[in-house]
Coordinates of C-alpha atoms in Angstrom, one line a residue:
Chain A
X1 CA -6.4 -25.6 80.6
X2 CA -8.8 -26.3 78.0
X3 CA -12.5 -27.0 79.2
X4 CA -14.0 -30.2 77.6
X5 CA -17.6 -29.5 78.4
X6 CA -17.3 -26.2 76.8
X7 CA -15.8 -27.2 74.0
X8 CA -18.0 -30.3 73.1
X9 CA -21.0 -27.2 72.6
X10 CA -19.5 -26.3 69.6
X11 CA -19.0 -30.0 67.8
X12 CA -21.1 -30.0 64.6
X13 CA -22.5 -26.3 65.2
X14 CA -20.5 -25.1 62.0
X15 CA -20.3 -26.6 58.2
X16 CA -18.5 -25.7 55.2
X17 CA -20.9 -24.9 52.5
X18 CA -18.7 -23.6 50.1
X19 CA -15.7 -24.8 48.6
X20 CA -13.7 -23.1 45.7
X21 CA -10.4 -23.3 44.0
X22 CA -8.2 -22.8 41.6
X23 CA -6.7 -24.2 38.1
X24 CA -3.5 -25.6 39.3
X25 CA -2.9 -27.6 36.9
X26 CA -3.5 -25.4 34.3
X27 CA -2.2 -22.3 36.0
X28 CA 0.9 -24.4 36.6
X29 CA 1.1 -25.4 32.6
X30 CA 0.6 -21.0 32.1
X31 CA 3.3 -20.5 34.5
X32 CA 5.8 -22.4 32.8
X33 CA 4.3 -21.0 29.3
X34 CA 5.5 -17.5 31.4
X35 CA 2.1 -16.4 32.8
X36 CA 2.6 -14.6 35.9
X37 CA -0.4 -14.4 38.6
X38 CA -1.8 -12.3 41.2
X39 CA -2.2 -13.6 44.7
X40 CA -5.7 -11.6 45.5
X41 CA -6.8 -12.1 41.8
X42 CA -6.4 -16.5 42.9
X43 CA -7.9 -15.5 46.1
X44 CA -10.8 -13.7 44.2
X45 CA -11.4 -17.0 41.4
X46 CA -11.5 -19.1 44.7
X47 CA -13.8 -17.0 46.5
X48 CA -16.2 -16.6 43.8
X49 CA -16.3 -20.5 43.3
X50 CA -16.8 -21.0 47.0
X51 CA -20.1 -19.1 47.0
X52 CA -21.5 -20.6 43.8
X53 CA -20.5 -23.7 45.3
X54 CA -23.0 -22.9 48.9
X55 CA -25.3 -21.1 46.6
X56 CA -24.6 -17.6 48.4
X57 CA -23.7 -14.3 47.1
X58 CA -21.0 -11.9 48.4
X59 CA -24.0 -9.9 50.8
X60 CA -24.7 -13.1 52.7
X61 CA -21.1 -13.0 54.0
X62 CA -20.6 -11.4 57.4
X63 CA -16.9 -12.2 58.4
X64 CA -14.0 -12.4 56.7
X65 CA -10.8 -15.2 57.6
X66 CA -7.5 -14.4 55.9
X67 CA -5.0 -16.4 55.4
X68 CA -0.9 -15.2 55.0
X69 CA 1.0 -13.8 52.9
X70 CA -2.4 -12.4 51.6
X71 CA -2.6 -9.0 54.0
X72 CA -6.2 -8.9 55.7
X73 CA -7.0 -5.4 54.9
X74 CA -6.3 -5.7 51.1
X75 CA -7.8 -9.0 50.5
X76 CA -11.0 -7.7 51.9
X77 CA -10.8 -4.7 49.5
X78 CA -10.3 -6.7 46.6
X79 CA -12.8 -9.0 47.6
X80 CA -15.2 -5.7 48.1
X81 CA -17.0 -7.5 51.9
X82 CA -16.9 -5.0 55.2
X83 CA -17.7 -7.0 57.9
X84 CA -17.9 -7.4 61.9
X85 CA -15.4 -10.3 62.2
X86 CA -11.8 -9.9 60.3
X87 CA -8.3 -12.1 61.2
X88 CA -5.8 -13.2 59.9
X89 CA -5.1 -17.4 60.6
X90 CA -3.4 -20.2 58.8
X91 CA -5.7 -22.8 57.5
X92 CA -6.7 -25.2 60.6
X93 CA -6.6 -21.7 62.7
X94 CA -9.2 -20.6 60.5
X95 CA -11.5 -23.1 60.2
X96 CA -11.1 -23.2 64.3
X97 CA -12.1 -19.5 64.5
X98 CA -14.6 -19.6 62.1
X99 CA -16.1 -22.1 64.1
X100 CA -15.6 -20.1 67.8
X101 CA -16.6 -16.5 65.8
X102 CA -19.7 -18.2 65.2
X103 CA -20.6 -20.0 67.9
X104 CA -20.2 -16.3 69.9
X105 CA -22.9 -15.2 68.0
X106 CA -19.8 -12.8 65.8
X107 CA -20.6 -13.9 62.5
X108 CA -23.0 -16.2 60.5
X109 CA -21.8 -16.6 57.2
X110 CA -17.8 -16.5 57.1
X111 CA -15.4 -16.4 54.6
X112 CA -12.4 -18.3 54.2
X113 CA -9.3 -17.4 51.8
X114 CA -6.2 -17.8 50.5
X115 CA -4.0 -17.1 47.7
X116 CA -0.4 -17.6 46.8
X117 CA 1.7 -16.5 44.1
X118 CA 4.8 -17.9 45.1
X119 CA 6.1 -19.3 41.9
X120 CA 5.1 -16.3 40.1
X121 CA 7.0 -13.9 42.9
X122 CA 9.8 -16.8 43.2
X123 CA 9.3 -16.8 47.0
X124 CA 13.1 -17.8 48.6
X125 CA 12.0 -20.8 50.8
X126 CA 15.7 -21.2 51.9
X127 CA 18.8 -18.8 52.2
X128 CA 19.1 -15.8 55.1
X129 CA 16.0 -14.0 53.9
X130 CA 13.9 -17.4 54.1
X131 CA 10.1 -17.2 54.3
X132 CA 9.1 -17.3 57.6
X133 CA 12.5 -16.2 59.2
X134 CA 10.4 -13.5 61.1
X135 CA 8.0 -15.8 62.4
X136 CA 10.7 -19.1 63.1
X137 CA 13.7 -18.3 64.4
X138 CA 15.4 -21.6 63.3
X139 CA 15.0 -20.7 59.7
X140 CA 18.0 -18.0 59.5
X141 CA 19.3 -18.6 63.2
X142 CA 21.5 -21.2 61.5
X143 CA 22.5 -19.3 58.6
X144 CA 26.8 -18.9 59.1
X145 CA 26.7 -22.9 59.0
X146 CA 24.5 -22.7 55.6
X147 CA 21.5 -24.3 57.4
X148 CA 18.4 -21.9 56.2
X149 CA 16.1 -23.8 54.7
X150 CA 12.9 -25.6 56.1
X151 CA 13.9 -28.7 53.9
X152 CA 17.4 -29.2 56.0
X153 CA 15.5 -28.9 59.3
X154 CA 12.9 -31.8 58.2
X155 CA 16.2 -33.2 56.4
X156 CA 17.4 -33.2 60.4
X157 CA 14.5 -34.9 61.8
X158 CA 14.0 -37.9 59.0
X159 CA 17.9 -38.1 59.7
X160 CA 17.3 -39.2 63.2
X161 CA 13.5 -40.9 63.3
X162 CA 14.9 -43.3 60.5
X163 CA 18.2 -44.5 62.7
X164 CA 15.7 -44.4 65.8
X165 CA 12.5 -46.4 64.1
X166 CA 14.3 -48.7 61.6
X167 CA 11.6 -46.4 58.7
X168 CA 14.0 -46.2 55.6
X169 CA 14.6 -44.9 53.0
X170 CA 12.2 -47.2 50.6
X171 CA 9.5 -46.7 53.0
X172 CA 9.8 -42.6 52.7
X173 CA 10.1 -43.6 48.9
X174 CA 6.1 -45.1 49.1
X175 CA 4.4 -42.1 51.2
X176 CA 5.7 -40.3 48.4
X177 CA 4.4 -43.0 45.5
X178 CA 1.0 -43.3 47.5
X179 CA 0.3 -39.7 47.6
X180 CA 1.6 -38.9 44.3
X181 CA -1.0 -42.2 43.1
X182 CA -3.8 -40.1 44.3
X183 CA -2.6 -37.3 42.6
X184 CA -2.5 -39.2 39.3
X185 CA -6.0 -39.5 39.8
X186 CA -6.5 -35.9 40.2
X187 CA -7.6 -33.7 37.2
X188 CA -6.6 -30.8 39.0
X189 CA -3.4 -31.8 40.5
X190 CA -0.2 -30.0 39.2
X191 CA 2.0 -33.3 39.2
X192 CA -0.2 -36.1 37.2
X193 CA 2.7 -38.1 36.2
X194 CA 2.7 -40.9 38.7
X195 CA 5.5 -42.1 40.0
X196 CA 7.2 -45.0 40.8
X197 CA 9.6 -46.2 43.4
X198 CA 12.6 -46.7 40.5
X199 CA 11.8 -42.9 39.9
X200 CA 11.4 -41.7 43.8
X201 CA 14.9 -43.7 44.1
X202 CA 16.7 -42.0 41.3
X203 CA 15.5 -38.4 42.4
X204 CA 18.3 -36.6 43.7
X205 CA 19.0 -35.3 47.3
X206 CA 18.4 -31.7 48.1
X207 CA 19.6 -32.2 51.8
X208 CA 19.9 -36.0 52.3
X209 CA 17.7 -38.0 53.7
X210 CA 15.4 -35.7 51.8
X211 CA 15.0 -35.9 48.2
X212 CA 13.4 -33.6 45.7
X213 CA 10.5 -35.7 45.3
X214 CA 10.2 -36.0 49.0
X215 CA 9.4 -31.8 48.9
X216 CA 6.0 -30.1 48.4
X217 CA 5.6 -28.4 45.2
X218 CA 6.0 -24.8 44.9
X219 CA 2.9 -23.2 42.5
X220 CA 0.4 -20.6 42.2
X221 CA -3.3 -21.0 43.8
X222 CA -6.1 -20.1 45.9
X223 CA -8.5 -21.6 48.1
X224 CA -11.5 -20.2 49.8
X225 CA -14.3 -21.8 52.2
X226 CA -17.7 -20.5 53.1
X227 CA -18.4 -22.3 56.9
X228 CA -21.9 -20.9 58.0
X229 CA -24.3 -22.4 61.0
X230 CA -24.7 -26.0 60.7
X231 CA -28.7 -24.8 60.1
X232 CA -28.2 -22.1 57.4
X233 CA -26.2 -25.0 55.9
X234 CA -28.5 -27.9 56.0
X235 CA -31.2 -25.5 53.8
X236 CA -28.7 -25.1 51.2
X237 CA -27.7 -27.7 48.1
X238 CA -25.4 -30.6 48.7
X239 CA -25.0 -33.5 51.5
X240 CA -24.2 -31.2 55.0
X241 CA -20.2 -31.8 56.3
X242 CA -19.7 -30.0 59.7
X243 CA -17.0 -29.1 61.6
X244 CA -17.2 -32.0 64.5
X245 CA -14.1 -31.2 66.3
X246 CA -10.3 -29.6 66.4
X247 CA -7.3 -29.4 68.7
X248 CA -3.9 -27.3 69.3
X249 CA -0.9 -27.2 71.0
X250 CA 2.0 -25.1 70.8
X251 CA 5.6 -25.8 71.5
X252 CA 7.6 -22.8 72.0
X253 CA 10.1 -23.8 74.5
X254 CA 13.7 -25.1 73.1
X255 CA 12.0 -24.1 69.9
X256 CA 14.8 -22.7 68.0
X257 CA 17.7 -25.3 69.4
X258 CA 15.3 -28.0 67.3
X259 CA 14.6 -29.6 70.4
X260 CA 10.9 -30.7 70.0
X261 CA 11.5 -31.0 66.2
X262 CA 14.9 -33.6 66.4
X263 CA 14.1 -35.0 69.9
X264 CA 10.5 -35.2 70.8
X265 CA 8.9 -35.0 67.1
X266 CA 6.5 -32.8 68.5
X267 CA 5.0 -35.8 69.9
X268 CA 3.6 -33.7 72.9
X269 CA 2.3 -31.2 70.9
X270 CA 0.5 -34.5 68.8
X271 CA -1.0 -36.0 72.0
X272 CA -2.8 -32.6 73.4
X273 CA -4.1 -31.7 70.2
X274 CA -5.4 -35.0 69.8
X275 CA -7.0 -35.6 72.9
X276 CA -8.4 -31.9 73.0
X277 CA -10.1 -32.8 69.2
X278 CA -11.2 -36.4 70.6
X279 CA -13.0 -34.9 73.9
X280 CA -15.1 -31.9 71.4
X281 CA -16.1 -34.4 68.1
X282 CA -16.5 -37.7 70.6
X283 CA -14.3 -39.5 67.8
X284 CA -11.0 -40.8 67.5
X285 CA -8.5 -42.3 65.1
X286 CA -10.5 -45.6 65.3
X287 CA -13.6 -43.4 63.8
X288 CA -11.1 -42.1 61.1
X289 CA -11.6 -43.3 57.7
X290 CA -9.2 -40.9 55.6
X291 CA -6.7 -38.1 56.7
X292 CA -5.2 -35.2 55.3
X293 CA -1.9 -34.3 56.3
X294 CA 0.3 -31.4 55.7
X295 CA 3.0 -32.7 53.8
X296 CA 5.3 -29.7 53.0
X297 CA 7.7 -32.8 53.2
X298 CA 7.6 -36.3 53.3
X299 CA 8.9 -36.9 56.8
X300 CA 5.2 -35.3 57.5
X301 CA 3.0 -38.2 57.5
X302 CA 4.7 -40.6 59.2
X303 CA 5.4 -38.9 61.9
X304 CA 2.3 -37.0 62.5
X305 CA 0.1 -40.4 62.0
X306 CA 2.4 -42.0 64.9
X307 CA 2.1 -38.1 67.0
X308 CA -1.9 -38.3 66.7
X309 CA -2.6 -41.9 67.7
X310 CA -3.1 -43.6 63.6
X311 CA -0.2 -46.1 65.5
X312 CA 2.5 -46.4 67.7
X313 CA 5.4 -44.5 68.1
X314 CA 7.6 -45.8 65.8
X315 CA 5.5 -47.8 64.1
X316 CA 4.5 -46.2 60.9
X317 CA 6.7 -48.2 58.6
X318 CA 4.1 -51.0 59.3
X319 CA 1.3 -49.1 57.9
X320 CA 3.7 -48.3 55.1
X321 CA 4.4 -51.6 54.2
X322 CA 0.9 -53.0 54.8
X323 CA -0.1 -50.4 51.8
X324 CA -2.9 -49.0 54.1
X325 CA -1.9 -44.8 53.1
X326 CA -2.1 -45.0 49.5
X327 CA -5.0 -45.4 46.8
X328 CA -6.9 -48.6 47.8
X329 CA -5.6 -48.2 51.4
X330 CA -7.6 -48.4 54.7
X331 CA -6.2 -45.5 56.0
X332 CA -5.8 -42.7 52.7
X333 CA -3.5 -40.1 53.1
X334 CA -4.2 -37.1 51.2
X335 CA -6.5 -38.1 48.2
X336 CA -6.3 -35.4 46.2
X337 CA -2.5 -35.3 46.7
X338 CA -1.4 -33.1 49.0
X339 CA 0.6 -30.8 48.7
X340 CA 3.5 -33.1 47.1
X341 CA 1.4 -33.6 44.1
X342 CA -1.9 -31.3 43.8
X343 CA -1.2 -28.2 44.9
X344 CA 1.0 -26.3 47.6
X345 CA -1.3 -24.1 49.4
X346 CA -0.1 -24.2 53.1
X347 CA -3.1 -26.7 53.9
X348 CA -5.9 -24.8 52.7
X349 CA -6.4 -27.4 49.2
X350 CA -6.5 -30.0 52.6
X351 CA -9.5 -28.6 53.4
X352 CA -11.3 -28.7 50.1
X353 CA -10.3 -32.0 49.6
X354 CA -11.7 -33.1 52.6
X355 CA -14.9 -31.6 52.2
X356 CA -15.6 -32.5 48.7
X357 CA -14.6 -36.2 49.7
X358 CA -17.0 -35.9 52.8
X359 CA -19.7 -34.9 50.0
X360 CA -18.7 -37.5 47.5
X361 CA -18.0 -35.4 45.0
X362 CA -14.0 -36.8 44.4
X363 CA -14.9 -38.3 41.2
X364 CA -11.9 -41.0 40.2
X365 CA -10.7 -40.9 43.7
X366 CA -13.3 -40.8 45.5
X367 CA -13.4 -42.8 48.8
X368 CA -15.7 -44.6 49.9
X369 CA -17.5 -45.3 52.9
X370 CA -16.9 -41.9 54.6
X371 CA -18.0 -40.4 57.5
X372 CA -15.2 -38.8 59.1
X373 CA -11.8 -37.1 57.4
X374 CA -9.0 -35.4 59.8
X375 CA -6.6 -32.9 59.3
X376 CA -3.4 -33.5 61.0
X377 CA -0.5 -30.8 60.9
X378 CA 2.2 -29.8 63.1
X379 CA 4.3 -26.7 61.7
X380 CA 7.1 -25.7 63.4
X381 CA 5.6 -27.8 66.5
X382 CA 2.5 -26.0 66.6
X383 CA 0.4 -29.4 66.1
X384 CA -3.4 -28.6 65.1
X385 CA -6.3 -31.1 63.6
X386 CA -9.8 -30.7 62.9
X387 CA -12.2 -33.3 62.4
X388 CA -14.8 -32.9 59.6
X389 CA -17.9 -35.1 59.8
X390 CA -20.4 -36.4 57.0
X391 CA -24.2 -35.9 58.8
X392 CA -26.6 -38.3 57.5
Chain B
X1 CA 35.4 -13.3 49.1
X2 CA 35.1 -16.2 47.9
X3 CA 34.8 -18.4 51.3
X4 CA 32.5 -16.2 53.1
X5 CA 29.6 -17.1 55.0
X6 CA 26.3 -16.2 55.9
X7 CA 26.9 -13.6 58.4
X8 CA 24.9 -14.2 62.4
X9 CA 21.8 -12.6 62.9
X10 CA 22.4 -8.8 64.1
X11 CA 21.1 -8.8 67.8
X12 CA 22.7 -7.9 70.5
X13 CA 23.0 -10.9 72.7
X14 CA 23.6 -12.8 69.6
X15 CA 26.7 -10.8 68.9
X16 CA 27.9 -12.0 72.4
X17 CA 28.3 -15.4 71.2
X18 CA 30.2 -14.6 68.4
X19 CA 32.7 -12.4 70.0
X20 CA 33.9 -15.3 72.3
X21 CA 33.8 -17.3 69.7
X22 CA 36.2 -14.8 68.3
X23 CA 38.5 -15.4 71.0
X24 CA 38.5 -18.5 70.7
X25 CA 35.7 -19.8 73.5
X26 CA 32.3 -21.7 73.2
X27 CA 30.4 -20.1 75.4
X28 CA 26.8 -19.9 76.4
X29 CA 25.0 -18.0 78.9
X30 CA 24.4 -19.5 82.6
X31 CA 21.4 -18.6 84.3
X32 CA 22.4 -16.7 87.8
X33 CA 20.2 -17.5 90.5
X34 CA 19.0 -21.8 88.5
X35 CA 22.1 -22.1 86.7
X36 CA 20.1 -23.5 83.5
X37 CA 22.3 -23.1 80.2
X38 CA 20.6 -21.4 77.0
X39 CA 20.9 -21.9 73.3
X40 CA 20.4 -19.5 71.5
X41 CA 21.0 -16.5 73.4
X42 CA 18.0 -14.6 74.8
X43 CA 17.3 -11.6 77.5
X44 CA 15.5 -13.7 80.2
X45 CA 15.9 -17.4 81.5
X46 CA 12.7 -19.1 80.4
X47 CA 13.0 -21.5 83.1
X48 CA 12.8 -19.0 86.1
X49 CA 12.6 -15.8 84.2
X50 CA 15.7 -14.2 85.9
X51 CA 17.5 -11.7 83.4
X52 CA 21.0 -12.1 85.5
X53 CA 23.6 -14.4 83.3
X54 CA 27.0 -15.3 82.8
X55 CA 28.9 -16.5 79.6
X56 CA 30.1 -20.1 80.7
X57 CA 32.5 -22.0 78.4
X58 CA 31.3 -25.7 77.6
X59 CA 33.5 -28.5 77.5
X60 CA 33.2 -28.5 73.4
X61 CA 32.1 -32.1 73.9
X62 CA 28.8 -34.2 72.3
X63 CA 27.0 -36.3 70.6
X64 CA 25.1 -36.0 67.2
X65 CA 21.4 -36.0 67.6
X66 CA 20.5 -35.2 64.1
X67 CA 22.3 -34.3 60.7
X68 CA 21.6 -33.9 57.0
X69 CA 24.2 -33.0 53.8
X70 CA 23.5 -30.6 51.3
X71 CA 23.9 -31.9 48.1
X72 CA 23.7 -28.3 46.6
X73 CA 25.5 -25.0 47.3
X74 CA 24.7 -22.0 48.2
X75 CA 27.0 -20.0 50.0
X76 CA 30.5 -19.5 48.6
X77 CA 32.5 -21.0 52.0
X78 CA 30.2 -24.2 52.0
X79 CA 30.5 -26.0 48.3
X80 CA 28.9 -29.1 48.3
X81 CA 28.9 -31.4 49.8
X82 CA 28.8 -30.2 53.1
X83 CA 27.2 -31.8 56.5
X84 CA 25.5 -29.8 59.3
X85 CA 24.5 -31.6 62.3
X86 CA 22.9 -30.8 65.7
X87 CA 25.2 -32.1 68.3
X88 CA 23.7 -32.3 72.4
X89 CA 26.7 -30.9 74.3
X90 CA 27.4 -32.6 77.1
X91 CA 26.2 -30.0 79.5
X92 CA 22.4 -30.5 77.6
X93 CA 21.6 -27.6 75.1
X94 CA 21.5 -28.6 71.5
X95 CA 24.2 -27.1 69.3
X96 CA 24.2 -26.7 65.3
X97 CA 27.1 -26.7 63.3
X98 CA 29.1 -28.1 60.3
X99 CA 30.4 -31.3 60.9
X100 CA 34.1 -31.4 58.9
X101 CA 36.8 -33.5 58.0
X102 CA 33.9 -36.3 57.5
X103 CA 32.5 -37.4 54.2
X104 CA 29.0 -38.5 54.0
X105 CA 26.3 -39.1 56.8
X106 CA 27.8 -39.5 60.5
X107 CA 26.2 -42.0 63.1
X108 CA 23.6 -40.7 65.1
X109 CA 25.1 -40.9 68.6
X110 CA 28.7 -40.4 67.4
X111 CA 30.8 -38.3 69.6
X112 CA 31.7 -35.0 68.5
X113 CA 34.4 -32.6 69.6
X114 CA 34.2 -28.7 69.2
X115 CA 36.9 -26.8 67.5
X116 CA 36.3 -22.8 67.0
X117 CA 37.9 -22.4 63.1
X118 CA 38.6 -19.2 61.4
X119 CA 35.8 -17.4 59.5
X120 CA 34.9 -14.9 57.2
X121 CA 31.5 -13.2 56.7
X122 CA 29.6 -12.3 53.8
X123 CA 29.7 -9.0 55.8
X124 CA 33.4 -8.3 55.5
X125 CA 33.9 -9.3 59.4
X126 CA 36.2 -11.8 60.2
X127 CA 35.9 -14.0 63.4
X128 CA 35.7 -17.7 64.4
X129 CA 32.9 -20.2 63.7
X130 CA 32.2 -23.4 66.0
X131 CA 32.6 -26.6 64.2
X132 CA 32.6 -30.0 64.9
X133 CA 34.4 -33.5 64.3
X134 CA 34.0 -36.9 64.8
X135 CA 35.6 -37.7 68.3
X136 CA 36.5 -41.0 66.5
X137 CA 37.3 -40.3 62.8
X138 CA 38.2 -43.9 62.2
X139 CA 35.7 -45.2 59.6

């Protein structure tokens, strides 16, 4: 079991003090002009912004936080840093270890980073050889019945929480809208166009309930994150955001039968991680002013806002129809638009957007009022949030 | 071949399943000493940890828990549009499979029935593939 009092020691010891990325939308316009990209060189632009963003240079860093497909070793070499502290994690995982590396004493100055070249490599999200299949069973498991994509197994569980909570169609329709409003606002953001509920209604289904506006985009980017002490950080330029709190919980069991996916919505999962990240940051969804959720598809945000407390179990559709997730709304979901409209980089661009909102810095969609902005995800029912905090 | 299908994943327990499929059984393995049933199939119970099991054939009966239809295809045996659903077997594991002879989205809830049809892999095998249909086709 987790310890509380432990945990609560490392609550606002860490910030971010660097935040980079890259084009997307402009890389996206290349791509389609027939540029092809490299994942370490995206990983290399981001990196480079990240420390002009915290004012550091590549000596200061001391650890090194890698995030898949890029491979540890050769991202490190690219990025020229030998170091003490090296692993590979997916984006909440390595904010969380940057966080525990440093309050070990492991590493001071830590580097986060990402890159992705899927369009450019034409990653296979679906068929037998589907990303992931090595790592999630239930990707290929289901193959001889034609069921190997992500999208059908979301498909599966939107099937089922919309005959269970009354949430339709329409409702799906305006997470979609919202997020992809916030996009609109978004210089950066690969898919400007806005669009509207006529348009989200015409879009065809992939695997029904799920339609192609209702999946993440699939483009070519990199992220990268500088989190230092929350000391080193206060001396350097820009307001400070630290790292005030995070949660996991896995569920493994029954994994591959769908049985926490179809059944349970990984509403277990939800709850510990939830509570573990309330008990460290001494906030909870009340505190909240502006989430991030990681929306490979649709069916996402809904469910994780009702897994991590925003509301009810089956009760979303309320905060749907009040018009409290999109631009305007009291609770904003993914203001820089997620990964349905900015930018698909496997939670990492949820990261930057929180932060730069945190500072203030979101220009046109820039929310105000904020003190606190939580990630919420819940992959493959491994549900994980972090809690990022504005300090006066 | 124009109506193959994705073949199974190649592992040894999983190959099990498909060979009483084959012959025309739905069968799952039992847990020896706590009797727990497992889907898919796996070395070790992970409620007790006991590696003893038998194959036990399931009543083919369910309900649908879940389902979605692809609107595209991909695979030369499934053209679109097909339905795959996850059906809770009356004995409690969750089951996936096609759900035929049924246009459109089923009921969530609606009773299903097992039926093992004949199959064809993109392998060259041939064998038998679970499937499933409305207990109640009336619309």
């Amino acid at each position: 079991m987790r310890d509380p009092a432990r945990l609560s020691a490392l609550s606002d010891i860490a910030a971010v003090a660097g935040i980079g990325e890259t084009d997307y939308a402009a890389d996206a316009q290349a791509s389609r002009k027939g540029q092809r990209f490299d994942a370490y060189g995206l990983a290399a632009t981001a990196f480079r912004r990240a420390l002009a963003d915290a004012g550091l240079a590549p000596g200061d860093i001391d650890g090194l936080i890698v995030g898949p497909p890029l491979a540890l070793e050769r991202a490190g070499e690219v990025l020229g840093l030998d170091v003490g502290f090296a692993v590979q994690a997916d984006a909440v995982g390595a904010v969380m270890q940057a966080v525990t590396a440093i309050h070990a004493g492991l590493a001071q100055c830590i580097a986060l980073v990402y890159g992705n070249s899927q369009r450019s490599v034409a990653t296979a999200y679906g068929g037998p050889q589907a990303m992931g299949g090595d790592r999630f069973l239930a990707y290929v498991q289901y193959a001889p019945w034609g069921l190997t994509s992500q999208g059908a197994l979301y498909a599966m569980m939107a099937s089922r929480y919309m005959a269970e909570t009354g949430f339709t169609a329409d409702d799906l329709g305006r997470v979609v809208t919202g997020i992809r409003g916030f996009a609109a606002l978004n210089p950066n953001a690969v898919r400007r166009r806005g669009l509207s509920l006529e348009d989200y209604r015409a879009s065809p289904f992939v695997c029904e309930p799920l339609r192609r506006d209702d999946y993440c985009l699939v483009n070519d980017g990199g992220v990268a994150l500088i989190v230092t002490t929350a000391d080193r950080a206060r001396h350097l330029a820009g307001p400070l955001v630290t790292v005030a709190g995070f949660g996991r919980h896995d569920l493994n069991r029954d994994a591959t039968s769908l049985r926490p996916r179809l059944i349970d919505r990984y509403h277990s999962a939800h709850r510990q991680a939830a509570q573990a990240l309330h008990e460290m940051a001494g906030a909870g969804p009340r505190d909240v002013d502006a989430v991030q959720i990681y929306d490979s598809f649709s069916v996402h945000v809904p469910v994780a806002l009702e897994g991590f407390g925003f509301c009810p179990p089956g009760e979303a559709a309320g905060l749907v129809r009040d018009g409290a997730l999109g631009p305007g709304g009291r609770l904003p979901v993914n203001s820089g638009g997620g990964m349905l409209g900015e930018s698909y980089m496997q939670g990492w661009n949820h990261q930057a957007e929180a932060v730069r909102q945190l500072r203030g810095a979101a220009g046109a969609r820039q929310i105000g009022g904020l003190r606190h902005v939580q990630y919420l995800s819940d992959v493959a029912g491994k549900a994980a949030t972090l809690l990022y905090r504005r300090q006066r | 071949m124009t109506d193959a299908r994705p073949a199974p994943r190649p592992d040894a327990l999983e190959a099990e399943y498909w060979r009483h499929v084959a012959q025309g059984r739905l069968c799952l393995q039992a847990c020896d000493p706590c009797g727990s049933l497992r889907y898919p199939p796996a070395p070790v119970c992970a409620a007790c940890g006991s590696a003893a099991a038998r194959w036990q054939p399931l009543s083919g009966t369910g309900r649908i828990v879940a389902w979605t239809v692809f609107h595209r295809s991909y695979f030369p045996a499934l053209p679109a549009p097909y339905t795959v659903v996850s059906v809770a077997t009356e004995e409690g594991p969750l089951l996936v499979g096609n759900l035929v002879d049924h246009a459109g989205p089923p009921a969530i809830g609606a009773c299903v029935t097992a039926r093992i049809d004949p199959a064809t892999f993109d392998t060259g095998a041939t064998g038998g593939i679970c499937q499933w249909r409305l207990a109640d086709p009336t619309p």
